[in-house]
Amino acid sequence: MITKLIRSVVPTSTLKSRIFKNLIAFTMLPFVLIAVIICINTYHDITKKYSDHVRERINESSNFINETLVKYIDKSSSIITNQYLINHLQKDYSGNLEQMIYFMDNINAMISEPFSGHIKSPYIIHTSNQSLYEGKFVHVMEETSANDWLVKAASAPATEILWEQQLTLKNKEKYVTFYRNIVDFNISVSILEVNIPYTVLEAIIDNSGIQGNALIFLVNDQGDVLQFTNHSNVIVNNVHDITPENFVMQSEKLKNGHTLTVALPRKEIYKQTLTTLLLLSVFFFVYVALMLIASHFTSRKITQNLQSFINQIKQKESLLLNENLIEIEGDDEVAIIKQKFKTLISRMNEIYQHNNALEIDLLQSRINPHLLYNSLSVIKWTASWNKDQKTIDIVNALTKYYRTALNKGNQIIQISAELEMIEEYVKINVHSHSCDYRLEVELEEGIAQYYTFKHLLQPIVENAILHGLNGKEEDARITIKGYWNQSDIVFEVSDNGRGMEQETIANLMNDTYSASASFGGYGIRNVRRRLQAYYGNGYIIQIQSEIGKGTMVLVPIAALNEQELTGRKKSGTASS
């Protein structure tokens, strides 16, 4: 959406647009980074807050539960170490009913606690003394093997507490149960069973005070779920699906080996983080809108003068024919470019008036290289100041091209230099036409070291770009091949453009055809004339073309070094 908004404000292929997008990028990047940091910190802060709260509450709950368990443990310790109880549990009460009743009353006074009628007594003494009657706190065992825990407790030391990991069910009520051995000089006298009503622990768990939508569950050391309370809106079918990836979790081990766990869905944290993100998003869109407006006016202000000049050139082609129409105001960088451009246009218009066989020589002799290089340097400096890499690339290509093209007035250059100049010419057209022309050069060994006259192949490449490939949007390709034909060199310049009809080719080869200029006839005519001047009438250009497939131009030359070619031109001894 932001990209569409930017495209609607400014075009995408202008200097103004590049300045605009750079301003947006450099102003928005810090904000985005800060927003990301704020969201991450907010998430961690909220997570820590919830985690600390859960830890605090679960510690409090586990402490309450452990205090309850310890109360029963302490009471059981006082019972199993009571010497009166130990001695009388071993006494034979046969025929002495009064003394047995008196003992049972003492047990009742010793270990009784208030409890409702439907809840079993917390403390039960299992004894094998058959002379005792069963009572509220005493159970006479007929077979100790009837309960595995009683068997285990009978062989355990008095200090050991044997907890049942599963909740026990007595009179339809659930209990946490443990056993202790009542010992007299390492001899098991009886077994104490302690039943802690689970409703007491359950109330502590349910009232743990965890804020938000929490899940609370209790498991034994075997992983069996003893209690599961879900206060959240998250559906959980199995507590083993509750993982730290989706929940903030805290667990505490209880005295009886059970584990109490509280889990808070991370969705609660995400909601609060999302609230922060939404606030940042609102601020972000306001910020983007302001930056779009500010960047638009800034880029417009920077490029306004230059853009105005470019629009004048586009709308008034007469500026290229009459330099006096170019108005120069101020003394900034754009004014310098205008002045240099005006001077260059003036020189070019002077050269353009001389249209004869020595047209290229005259052009090169009248151009002031220093003026051209200085103008290009000023343009490059201004583009570099404005960080316009495309203009820098164009200026670099122009500089390399004219350095070879001017060549200090020399008309004879090495074949390798001619090809380098063509490469720079193609680069210039790539930038100016916004089309990705591809140049491929293939030379057989030894050809590049020989010499020829300047602009032997460049006009042909120019025709291929302007007339053959013009309008081709994809895979616009020019190929130059150089190969030996006995002692001569043949250049094959081909393109995959629109091609020409045979009538057009015939007109191009006819020097008297006046309309041939529309198909690049002046360039072809110039190359043909200079081929005859340097190499003689035996060296003739050939053109092969097919509509829709492209054009191929064959240019033969003699393999000559610099001295040989210079001597031929001066003496006029080119073979006929």
Coordinates of C-alpha atoms in Angstrom, one line a residue:
M1 CA 0.0 0.0 0.0
I2 CA 2.8 2.4 0.9
T3 CA 4.6 1.6 -2.4
K4 CA 1.4 2.4 -4.4
L5 CA 1.1 5.6 -2.4
I6 CA 4.7 6.6 -3.3
R7 CA 4.1 5.8 -6.9
S8 CA 1.0 7.9 -7.0
V9 CA 2.9 10.9 -5.6
V10 CA 5.9 10.8 -7.9
P11 CA 7.1 8.9 -11.0
T12 CA 9.5 6.1 -10.6
S13 CA 12.2 6.9 -13.2
T14 CA 13.2 10.4 -12.5
L15 CA 15.9 12.1 -10.4
K16 CA 13.1 13.6 -8.3
S17 CA 11.7 10.1 -7.6
R18 CA 15.1 8.8 -6.6
I19 CA 15.6 11.6 -4.2
F20 CA 12.1 11.2 -2.8
K21 CA 12.5 7.5 -2.3
N22 CA 15.9 7.9 -0.6
L23 CA 14.5 10.5 1.8
I24 CA 11.6 8.2 2.6
A25 CA 14.0 5.2 3.1
F26 CA 16.4 7.1 5.4
T27 CA 13.7 8.7 7.5
M28 CA 11.5 5.6 7.8
L29 CA 14.2 3.1 8.6
P30 CA 15.1 4.4 12.1
F31 CA 11.4 4.5 13.0
V32 CA 10.8 0.9 11.9
L33 CA 13.9 -0.2 13.9
I34 CA 12.7 1.7 17.0
A35 CA 9.2 0.2 16.6
V36 CA 10.6 -3.3 16.3
I37 CA 12.7 -2.8 19.4
I38 CA 9.7 -1.4 21.4
C39 CA 7.5 -4.3 20.4
I40 CA 10.2 -6.8 21.4
N41 CA 10.9 -5.1 24.7
T42 CA 7.1 -4.8 25.4
Y43 CA 6.7 -8.5 24.8
H44 CA 9.6 -9.4 27.1
D45 CA 8.4 -6.9 29.8
I46 CA 4.8 -8.3 29.7
T47 CA 6.1 -11.9 29.7
K48 CA 8.3 -11.1 32.8
K49 CA 5.5 -9.4 34.5
Y50 CA 3.2 -12.4 34.1
S51 CA 5.9 -14.8 34.9
D52 CA 6.8 -13.0 38.1
H53 CA 3.1 -12.8 39.1
V54 CA 2.6 -16.5 38.4
R55 CA 5.7 -17.4 40.3
E56 CA 4.6 -15.3 43.3
R57 CA 1.1 -16.7 43.4
I58 CA 2.2 -20.3 42.9
N59 CA 4.8 -20.0 45.7
E60 CA 2.1 -18.7 48.0
S61 CA -0.3 -21.5 47.1
S62 CA 2.4 -24.2 47.4
N63 CA 3.4 -22.8 50.8
F64 CA -0.2 -22.9 52.0
I65 CA -0.6 -26.5 50.8
N66 CA 2.8 -27.5 52.3
E67 CA 1.8 -25.9 55.6
T68 CA -1.4 -28.0 55.6
L69 CA 0.5 -31.2 54.8
V70 CA 3.2 -30.4 57.5
K71 CA 0.4 -29.9 60.1
Y72 CA -0.7 -33.5 59.5
I73 CA 2.8 -34.8 59.3
D74 CA 3.7 -33.1 62.7
K75 CA 0.5 -34.5 64.2
S76 CA 1.4 -38.0 62.9
S77 CA 4.9 -37.7 64.4
S78 CA 3.5 -36.9 67.8
I79 CA 1.1 -39.9 67.5
I80 CA 3.7 -42.5 66.5
T81 CA 6.2 -41.4 69.1
N82 CA 3.7 -41.4 72.0
Q83 CA 5.0 -44.1 74.4
Y84 CA 1.7 -44.6 76.2
L85 CA 0.0 -45.4 72.8
I86 CA 2.8 -47.7 71.8
N87 CA 2.7 -49.7 75.1
H88 CA -1.1 -50.1 75.2
L89 CA -1.4 -51.1 71.5
Q90 CA 0.6 -54.2 72.5
K91 CA -1.4 -55.1 75.6
D92 CA -3.9 -58.0 75.8
Y93 CA -7.3 -56.7 76.8
S94 CA -9.1 -60.1 76.8
G95 CA -11.4 -60.1 79.8
N96 CA -10.6 -56.5 80.7
L97 CA -13.2 -54.6 78.9
E98 CA -13.1 -51.6 81.3
Q99 CA -9.4 -51.0 80.7
M100 CA -9.8 -51.3 76.9
I101 CA -12.6 -48.7 77.0
Y102 CA -10.5 -46.4 79.1
F103 CA -7.6 -46.8 76.5
M104 CA -10.0 -46.1 73.6
D105 CA -11.2 -42.9 75.3
N106 CA -7.6 -41.8 75.7
I107 CA -6.9 -42.4 72.0
N108 CA -10.0 -40.4 71.1
A109 CA -8.7 -37.5 73.3
M110 CA -5.2 -37.8 71.9
I111 CA -5.8 -37.7 68.1
S112 CA -9.4 -36.6 67.5
E113 CA -10.0 -33.5 65.4
P114 CA -13.2 -31.8 64.3
F115 CA -14.6 -33.2 61.1
S116 CA -18.0 -33.6 59.5
G117 CA -19.9 -36.8 59.8
H118 CA -19.5 -37.9 56.1
I119 CA -15.7 -37.3 56.2
K120 CA -13.6 -40.2 57.4
S121 CA -11.4 -39.6 60.4
P122 CA -8.0 -38.1 59.4
Y123 CA -6.1 -40.6 61.6
I124 CA -6.6 -44.3 61.7
I125 CA -4.5 -46.8 63.6
H126 CA -4.3 -50.2 61.9
T127 CA -3.4 -52.9 64.6
S128 CA -3.2 -56.6 64.6
N129 CA -4.1 -56.8 68.3
Q130 CA -7.3 -58.9 68.2
S131 CA -8.1 -58.1 71.8
L132 CA -9.0 -54.5 70.8
Y133 CA -12.4 -53.5 69.5
E134 CA -12.6 -51.4 66.4
G135 CA -13.5 -47.8 66.9
K136 CA -13.5 -44.5 65.3
F137 CA -9.7 -44.3 65.2
V138 CA -8.7 -48.0 65.5
H139 CA -9.0 -50.6 62.8
V140 CA -8.1 -54.2 63.7
M141 CA -6.4 -55.9 60.8
E142 CA -7.3 -59.5 60.1
E143 CA -4.9 -59.8 57.2
T144 CA -2.2 -57.2 56.8
S145 CA -1.8 -58.3 53.2
A146 CA -5.2 -56.8 52.3
N147 CA -3.5 -53.4 51.7
D148 CA -0.2 -53.2 49.9
W149 CA 0.6 -49.9 51.6
L150 CA 0.1 -51.4 55.0
V151 CA 2.6 -54.1 54.1
K152 CA 5.1 -51.5 52.8
A153 CA 4.6 -49.4 55.9
A154 CA 5.1 -52.3 58.3
S155 CA 8.7 -52.8 57.0
A156 CA 9.5 -49.1 56.8
P157 CA 11.4 -47.1 59.5
A158 CA 9.3 -44.9 61.7
T159 CA 10.8 -41.7 60.2
E160 CA 9.7 -42.6 56.6
I161 CA 6.4 -41.2 55.2
L162 CA 4.8 -43.3 52.5
W163 CA 2.5 -41.2 50.3
E164 CA -0.1 -42.6 48.0
Q165 CA 0.4 -40.8 44.7
Q166 CA -3.2 -41.4 43.6
L167 CA -6.0 -39.7 45.5
T168 CA -7.9 -42.2 47.7
L169 CA -11.7 -42.4 47.7
K170 CA -13.5 -43.0 51.0
N171 CA -17.2 -42.4 51.6
K172 CA -17.4 -40.7 48.2
E173 CA -14.8 -38.2 49.3
K174 CA -11.2 -37.8 48.0
Y175 CA -8.2 -37.8 50.2
V176 CA -4.4 -37.4 50.1
T177 CA -3.2 -40.4 52.1
F178 CA 0.1 -41.3 53.8
Y179 CA 1.2 -44.1 56.1
R180 CA 3.7 -44.3 59.0
N181 CA 5.0 -47.3 60.9
I182 CA 4.5 -47.2 64.7
V183 CA 7.6 -48.9 66.0
D184 CA 8.7 -50.1 69.5
F185 CA 12.4 -51.0 69.5
N186 CA 12.4 -51.7 65.8
I187 CA 9.4 -53.9 66.0
S188 CA 6.3 -52.8 64.1
V189 CA 3.4 -52.4 66.5
S190 CA 0.8 -50.8 64.3
I191 CA 0.4 -48.7 61.2
L192 CA -0.9 -45.1 61.2
E193 CA -3.0 -44.0 58.2
V194 CA -3.5 -40.3 57.7
N195 CA -6.2 -39.0 55.4
I196 CA -6.1 -35.4 54.5
P197 CA -9.3 -34.2 52.9
Y198 CA -8.6 -33.1 49.4
T199 CA -11.2 -30.4 49.5
V200 CA -8.9 -28.4 51.8
L201 CA -6.1 -28.5 49.2
E202 CA -8.5 -28.0 46.3
A203 CA -9.8 -24.8 47.9
I204 CA -6.2 -23.5 48.2
I205 CA -5.5 -24.3 44.6
D206 CA -8.7 -22.7 43.3
N207 CA -8.2 -19.6 45.3
S208 CA -4.6 -19.1 44.3
G209 CA -5.3 -15.6 43.0
I210 CA -3.8 -16.0 39.5
Q211 CA -4.8 -13.0 37.4
G212 CA -6.0 -13.4 33.9
N213 CA -7.2 -16.6 32.2
A214 CA -4.9 -19.3 33.8
L215 CA -4.9 -23.1 33.7
I216 CA -4.1 -24.8 37.1
F217 CA -3.4 -28.5 37.4
L218 CA -1.9 -31.0 39.8
V219 CA -0.1 -34.2 38.8
N220 CA 1.6 -37.0 40.7
D221 CA 5.1 -38.2 40.2
Q222 CA 3.8 -40.7 37.5
G223 CA 2.4 -37.9 35.4
D224 CA -1.3 -38.7 36.2
V225 CA -3.5 -35.6 36.4
L226 CA -5.2 -35.3 39.8
Q227 CA -6.9 -32.0 39.3
F228 CA -7.3 -29.7 36.3
T229 CA -8.9 -26.3 36.4
N230 CA -9.2 -24.2 33.2
H231 CA -10.1 -20.5 33.7
S232 CA -9.1 -19.6 30.2
N233 CA -10.9 -19.6 26.9
V234 CA -8.3 -22.0 25.4
I235 CA -9.5 -25.5 24.8
V236 CA -7.1 -28.0 26.2
N237 CA -7.9 -31.7 25.9
N238 CA -4.6 -33.0 27.4
V239 CA -2.4 -31.2 29.9
H240 CA 0.6 -32.7 28.2
D241 CA -0.2 -30.3 25.3
I242 CA 0.5 -27.4 27.5
T243 CA 4.1 -26.4 26.6
P244 CA 6.3 -23.3 27.2
E245 CA 5.9 -22.4 23.6
N246 CA 2.3 -21.5 24.0
F247 CA 2.1 -20.8 27.8
V248 CA 4.0 -19.0 30.5
M249 CA 4.4 -21.8 33.0
Q250 CA 5.5 -22.1 36.6
S251 CA 5.6 -25.4 38.7
E252 CA 6.3 -26.2 42.3
K253 CA 7.0 -29.6 43.9
L254 CA 4.8 -30.3 47.0
K255 CA 5.7 -32.2 50.2
N256 CA 3.8 -35.3 49.1
G257 CA 5.6 -35.5 45.7
H258 CA 2.8 -33.9 43.7
T259 CA 3.5 -31.1 41.3
L260 CA 1.4 -28.0 41.1
T261 CA 1.6 -26.1 37.8
V262 CA 0.1 -22.8 36.7
A263 CA 0.0 -22.0 33.0
L264 CA -1.0 -18.7 31.4
P265 CA -1.7 -18.6 27.6
R266 CA 0.7 -16.5 25.7
K267 CA -2.3 -15.2 23.8
E268 CA -2.9 -12.9 26.8
I269 CA 0.6 -11.5 26.3
Y270 CA 0.2 -11.2 22.5
K271 CA -3.0 -9.2 23.1
Q272 CA -1.2 -6.6 25.2
T273 CA 1.7 -6.5 22.8
L274 CA -0.7 -6.2 19.9
T275 CA -2.3 -3.1 21.6
T276 CA 1.2 -1.5 21.7
L277 CA 1.7 -2.5 18.1
L278 CA -1.6 -0.9 17.0
L279 CA -0.7 2.3 18.7
L280 CA 2.7 2.3 17.0
S281 CA 0.9 1.5 13.7
V282 CA -1.3 4.6 14.0
F283 CA 1.6 6.7 14.8
F284 CA 3.5 5.1 12.0
F285 CA 0.9 6.0 9.3
V286 CA 0.7 9.5 10.6
Y287 CA 4.5 9.7 10.4
V288 CA 4.6 8.2 6.9
A289 CA 2.0 10.7 5.7
L290 CA 4.0 13.6 7.1
M291 CA 7.3 12.1 5.6
L292 CA 5.6 11.7 2.2
I293 CA 4.6 15.3 2.2
A294 CA 7.9 16.6 3.5
S295 CA 10.0 14.4 1.1
H296 CA 7.8 15.3 -1.9
F297 CA 8.3 19.0 -1.3
T298 CA 12.0 18.5 -0.5
S299 CA 12.7 16.5 -3.7
R300 CA 10.7 18.9 -5.7
K301 CA 12.6 21.9 -4.3
I302 CA 16.0 20.3 -5.1
T303 CA 15.2 19.3 -8.6
Q304 CA 12.8 22.1 -9.6
N305 CA 15.3 24.1 -11.6
L306 CA 16.9 21.2 -13.3
Q307 CA 13.5 19.6 -14.1
S308 CA 12.3 22.8 -15.6
F309 CA 15.3 22.9 -17.9
I310 CA 14.8 19.3 -19.0
N311 CA 11.1 19.9 -19.7
Q312 CA 12.1 22.9 -21.9
I313 CA 14.4 20.6 -23.9
K314 CA 11.6 18.0 -24.2
Q315 CA 9.0 20.5 -25.3
K316 CA 11.1 22.8 -27.4
E317 CA 13.4 21.0 -29.8
S318 CA 14.3 24.4 -31.2
L319 CA 16.6 24.8 -28.1
L320 CA 18.9 22.2 -29.7
L321 CA 19.1 24.3 -32.9
N322 CA 19.3 27.7 -31.4
E323 CA 21.4 28.1 -28.2
N324 CA 20.3 31.7 -27.7
L325 CA 16.8 30.3 -26.6
I326 CA 18.5 28.8 -23.5
E327 CA 17.9 31.2 -20.6
I328 CA 20.5 31.1 -17.8
E329 CA 19.5 32.5 -14.3
G330 CA 21.5 32.4 -11.1
D331 CA 24.9 30.9 -10.5
D332 CA 24.1 27.5 -9.0
E333 CA 25.2 24.1 -10.4
V334 CA 22.2 23.9 -12.8
A335 CA 23.2 27.3 -14.2
I336 CA 26.8 26.0 -14.8
I337 CA 25.3 22.9 -16.6
K338 CA 23.1 25.2 -18.7
Q339 CA 26.1 27.4 -19.7
K340 CA 28.2 24.4 -20.6
F341 CA 25.3 22.8 -22.5
K342 CA 24.7 26.1 -24.3
T343 CA 28.3 26.3 -25.4
L344 CA 28.3 22.7 -26.5
I345 CA 25.1 23.1 -28.5
S346 CA 26.7 26.2 -30.1
R347 CA 29.7 24.2 -31.2
M348 CA 27.7 21.2 -32.3
N349 CA 25.4 23.5 -34.4
E350 CA 28.5 25.0 -36.1
I351 CA 29.8 21.5 -36.9
Y352 CA 26.4 20.4 -38.1
Q353 CA 26.4 23.0 -40.9
H354 CA 29.3 21.2 -42.7
N355 CA 27.7 18.2 -44.3
N356 CA 30.2 16.7 -46.8
A357 CA 32.5 13.8 -47.3
L358 CA 34.9 15.0 -44.5
E359 CA 32.0 15.5 -42.1
I360 CA 33.5 13.3 -39.3
D361 CA 37.0 14.8 -39.6
L362 CA 35.6 18.3 -39.4
L363 CA 33.4 17.5 -36.4
Q364 CA 36.4 16.1 -34.5
S365 CA 38.6 19.1 -35.4
R366 CA 36.1 21.7 -34.3
I367 CA 35.1 20.2 -30.9
N368 CA 37.2 21.5 -28.1
P369 CA 38.1 18.4 -26.0
H370 CA 38.8 20.5 -22.9
L371 CA 35.4 22.2 -23.1
L372 CA 33.7 18.8 -23.6
Y373 CA 35.6 17.1 -20.7
N374 CA 35.1 20.1 -18.5
S375 CA 31.4 20.1 -19.2
L376 CA 31.2 16.4 -18.5
S377 CA 33.2 16.8 -15.3
V378 CA 30.8 19.5 -14.1
I379 CA 27.8 17.3 -14.9
K380 CA 29.4 14.3 -13.1
W381 CA 30.3 16.5 -10.1
T382 CA 26.7 17.7 -9.8
A383 CA 25.3 14.2 -10.2
S384 CA 27.6 12.9 -7.6
W385 CA 26.6 15.7 -5.2
N386 CA 22.9 14.7 -5.8
K387 CA 23.8 11.0 -5.6
D388 CA 22.5 10.4 -9.1
Q389 CA 24.4 7.2 -10.0
K390 CA 22.6 6.8 -13.4
T391 CA 23.9 10.3 -14.5
I392 CA 27.4 9.4 -13.3
D393 CA 27.3 6.2 -15.3
I394 CA 26.2 8.1 -18.4
V395 CA 29.0 10.7 -18.0
N396 CA 31.6 8.0 -17.5
A397 CA 30.5 6.3 -20.7
L398 CA 30.5 9.6 -22.6
T399 CA 34.0 10.4 -21.3
K400 CA 35.4 7.1 -22.4
Y401 CA 33.6 7.3 -25.7
Y402 CA 34.8 10.8 -26.7
R403 CA 38.3 10.1 -25.4
T404 CA 38.5 7.4 -28.1
A405 CA 36.4 9.2 -30.7
L406 CA 38.5 12.4 -30.5
N407 CA 41.8 10.6 -30.2
K408 CA 43.8 13.9 -30.5
G409 CA 42.6 14.3 -34.1
N410 CA 43.9 10.9 -35.3
Q411 CA 41.7 9.1 -37.8
I412 CA 43.4 5.7 -37.5
I413 CA 42.9 3.6 -34.4
Q414 CA 43.5 0.0 -33.4
I415 CA 40.6 -2.4 -33.9
S416 CA 40.4 -3.1 -30.1
A417 CA 40.0 0.7 -29.5
E418 CA 37.1 0.9 -32.1
L419 CA 35.4 -2.0 -30.3
E420 CA 35.9 -0.4 -26.8
M421 CA 34.4 2.9 -28.2
I422 CA 31.3 0.9 -29.5
E423 CA 30.9 -0.7 -26.0
E424 CA 30.7 2.8 -24.4
Y425 CA 28.3 3.9 -27.2
V426 CA 26.0 1.0 -26.4
K427 CA 26.2 1.9 -22.6
I428 CA 25.2 5.5 -23.4
N429 CA 22.1 4.2 -25.4
V430 CA 21.2 1.8 -22.6
H431 CA 20.9 4.7 -20.2
S432 CA 19.4 7.2 -22.6
H433 CA 16.8 4.8 -24.0
S434 CA 16.2 2.9 -20.7
C435 CA 16.5 -0.3 -22.7
D436 CA 18.9 -3.2 -21.9
Y437 CA 20.8 -3.5 -25.2
R438 CA 23.3 -6.4 -25.1
L439 CA 26.5 -6.3 -27.0
E440 CA 28.4 -9.5 -27.8
V441 CA 31.8 -9.4 -29.4
E442 CA 33.6 -12.4 -30.9
L443 CA 37.0 -12.0 -32.5
E444 CA 39.3 -14.6 -33.9
E445 CA 42.9 -14.6 -32.6
G446 CA 45.2 -11.8 -33.8
I447 CA 42.5 -9.5 -35.3
A448 CA 42.3 -6.9 -32.4
Q449 CA 46.0 -5.8 -32.9
Y450 CA 45.4 -4.5 -36.4
Y451 CA 44.4 -0.9 -37.3
T452 CA 41.5 0.7 -39.2
F453 CA 39.9 4.1 -39.6
K454 CA 37.9 5.5 -36.8
H455 CA 34.1 4.9 -36.8
L456 CA 34.3 1.9 -39.1
L457 CA 31.6 -0.1 -37.2
Q458 CA 30.1 2.5 -34.9
P459 CA 27.6 3.9 -37.5
I460 CA 26.4 0.4 -38.3
V461 CA 25.9 -0.3 -34.5
E462 CA 24.1 3.1 -34.3
N463 CA 21.7 2.1 -37.2
A464 CA 21.0 -1.2 -35.4
I465 CA 20.0 0.6 -32.2
L466 CA 18.1 3.5 -33.7
H467 CA 16.3 1.6 -36.6
G468 CA 16.6 -2.1 -35.9
L469 CA 16.1 -2.5 -32.1
N470 CA 14.1 0.6 -31.4
G471 CA 11.0 -0.4 -29.5
K472 CA 12.2 -3.9 -28.8
E473 CA 11.6 -4.3 -25.0
E474 CA 13.3 -7.6 -24.4
D475 CA 16.4 -9.5 -25.5
A476 CA 17.7 -6.5 -27.7
R477 CA 21.0 -8.0 -28.9
I478 CA 23.8 -6.8 -31.1
T479 CA 26.6 -9.2 -32.1
I480 CA 29.9 -8.3 -33.7
K481 CA 32.0 -11.1 -35.1
G482 CA 35.5 -10.7 -36.6
Y483 CA 37.1 -13.5 -38.6
W484 CA 39.8 -14.1 -41.1
N485 CA 39.1 -14.5 -44.9
Q486 CA 42.5 -15.4 -46.2
S487 CA 44.6 -12.2 -45.5
D488 CA 41.6 -10.0 -45.0
I489 CA 39.4 -9.4 -42.0
V490 CA 35.6 -9.6 -42.2
F491 CA 33.4 -8.0 -39.5
E492 CA 29.9 -9.3 -39.2
V493 CA 27.5 -6.9 -37.3
S494 CA 24.1 -8.4 -36.7
D495 CA 21.0 -7.6 -34.6
N496 CA 17.8 -9.4 -33.8
G497 CA 15.6 -6.4 -34.5
R498 CA 12.8 -5.7 -36.9
G499 CA 14.7 -6.2 -40.1
M500 CA 14.3 -4.5 -43.5
E501 CA 12.8 -5.2 -46.8
Q502 CA 15.0 -5.8 -49.9
E503 CA 13.8 -2.5 -51.4
T504 CA 15.1 -0.7 -48.3
I505 CA 18.5 -2.4 -48.6
A506 CA 18.7 -1.4 -52.2
N507 CA 18.0 2.2 -51.4
L508 CA 20.6 2.2 -48.6
M509 CA 23.3 1.0 -51.1
N510 CA 22.2 3.7 -53.6
D511 CA 24.2 7.0 -52.9
T512 CA 21.7 9.0 -54.9
Y513 CA 18.6 7.9 -53.0
S514 CA 17.6 11.0 -51.0
A515 CA 15.2 9.3 -48.5
S516 CA 17.8 6.8 -47.3
A517 CA 18.7 9.0 -44.3
S518 CA 15.5 7.8 -42.6
F519 CA 17.0 4.4 -42.4
G520 CA 20.5 5.4 -41.4
G521 CA 21.7 5.9 -44.9
Y522 CA 24.1 8.7 -44.1
G523 CA 26.1 6.4 -41.7
I524 CA 26.2 3.6 -44.2
R525 CA 27.2 5.9 -47.0
N526 CA 30.0 7.4 -45.0
V527 CA 31.4 3.9 -44.1
R528 CA 31.2 2.9 -47.8
R529 CA 33.1 6.0 -49.0
R530 CA 35.8 5.6 -46.4
L531 CA 36.2 1.9 -47.2
Q532 CA 36.9 2.8 -50.8
A533 CA 39.3 5.7 -49.7
Y534 CA 41.4 3.5 -47.4
Y535 CA 41.1 0.0 -49.0
G536 CA 39.9 0.5 -52.5
N537 CA 36.8 -0.5 -54.5
G538 CA 37.2 -4.2 -53.8
Y539 CA 36.0 -3.8 -50.2
I540 CA 32.2 -3.5 -50.3
I541 CA 29.6 -3.6 -47.5
Q542 CA 27.0 -6.3 -47.8
I543 CA 23.6 -6.2 -46.1
Q544 CA 21.4 -9.2 -45.4
S545 CA 18.1 -8.8 -43.6
E546 CA 14.7 -10.4 -43.0
I547 CA 11.6 -8.8 -41.6
G548 CA 11.0 -9.7 -38.0
K549 CA 14.3 -11.6 -37.6
G550 CA 17.0 -8.9 -37.8
T551 CA 19.8 -7.5 -40.0
M552 CA 23.4 -8.5 -40.6
V553 CA 26.0 -6.2 -42.2
L554 CA 29.3 -7.6 -43.5
V555 CA 32.3 -5.2 -43.6
P556 CA 35.6 -6.5 -45.1
I557 CA 39.0 -4.7 -44.5
A558 CA 42.6 -5.5 -45.2
A559 CA 44.8 -6.6 -42.3
L560 CA 47.1 -3.6 -42.0
N561 CA 49.2 -2.1 -39.2
E562 CA 49.2 1.6 -38.3
Q563 CA 52.1 2.6 -40.6
E564 CA 50.7 0.7 -43.6
L565 CA 47.2 2.1 -43.2
T566 CA 48.5 5.7 -42.7
G567 CA 50.8 5.3 -45.8
R568 CA 47.9 4.1 -47.9
K569 CA 45.7 7.1 -47.0
K570 CA 48.5 9.7 -47.6
S571 CA 49.7 8.2 -50.9
G572 CA 46.2 7.3 -52.2
T573 CA 47.5 3.9 -53.3
A574 CA 44.5 2.0 -52.1
S575 CA 43.9 -0.9 -54.5
S576 CA 41.0 -0.7 -56.8

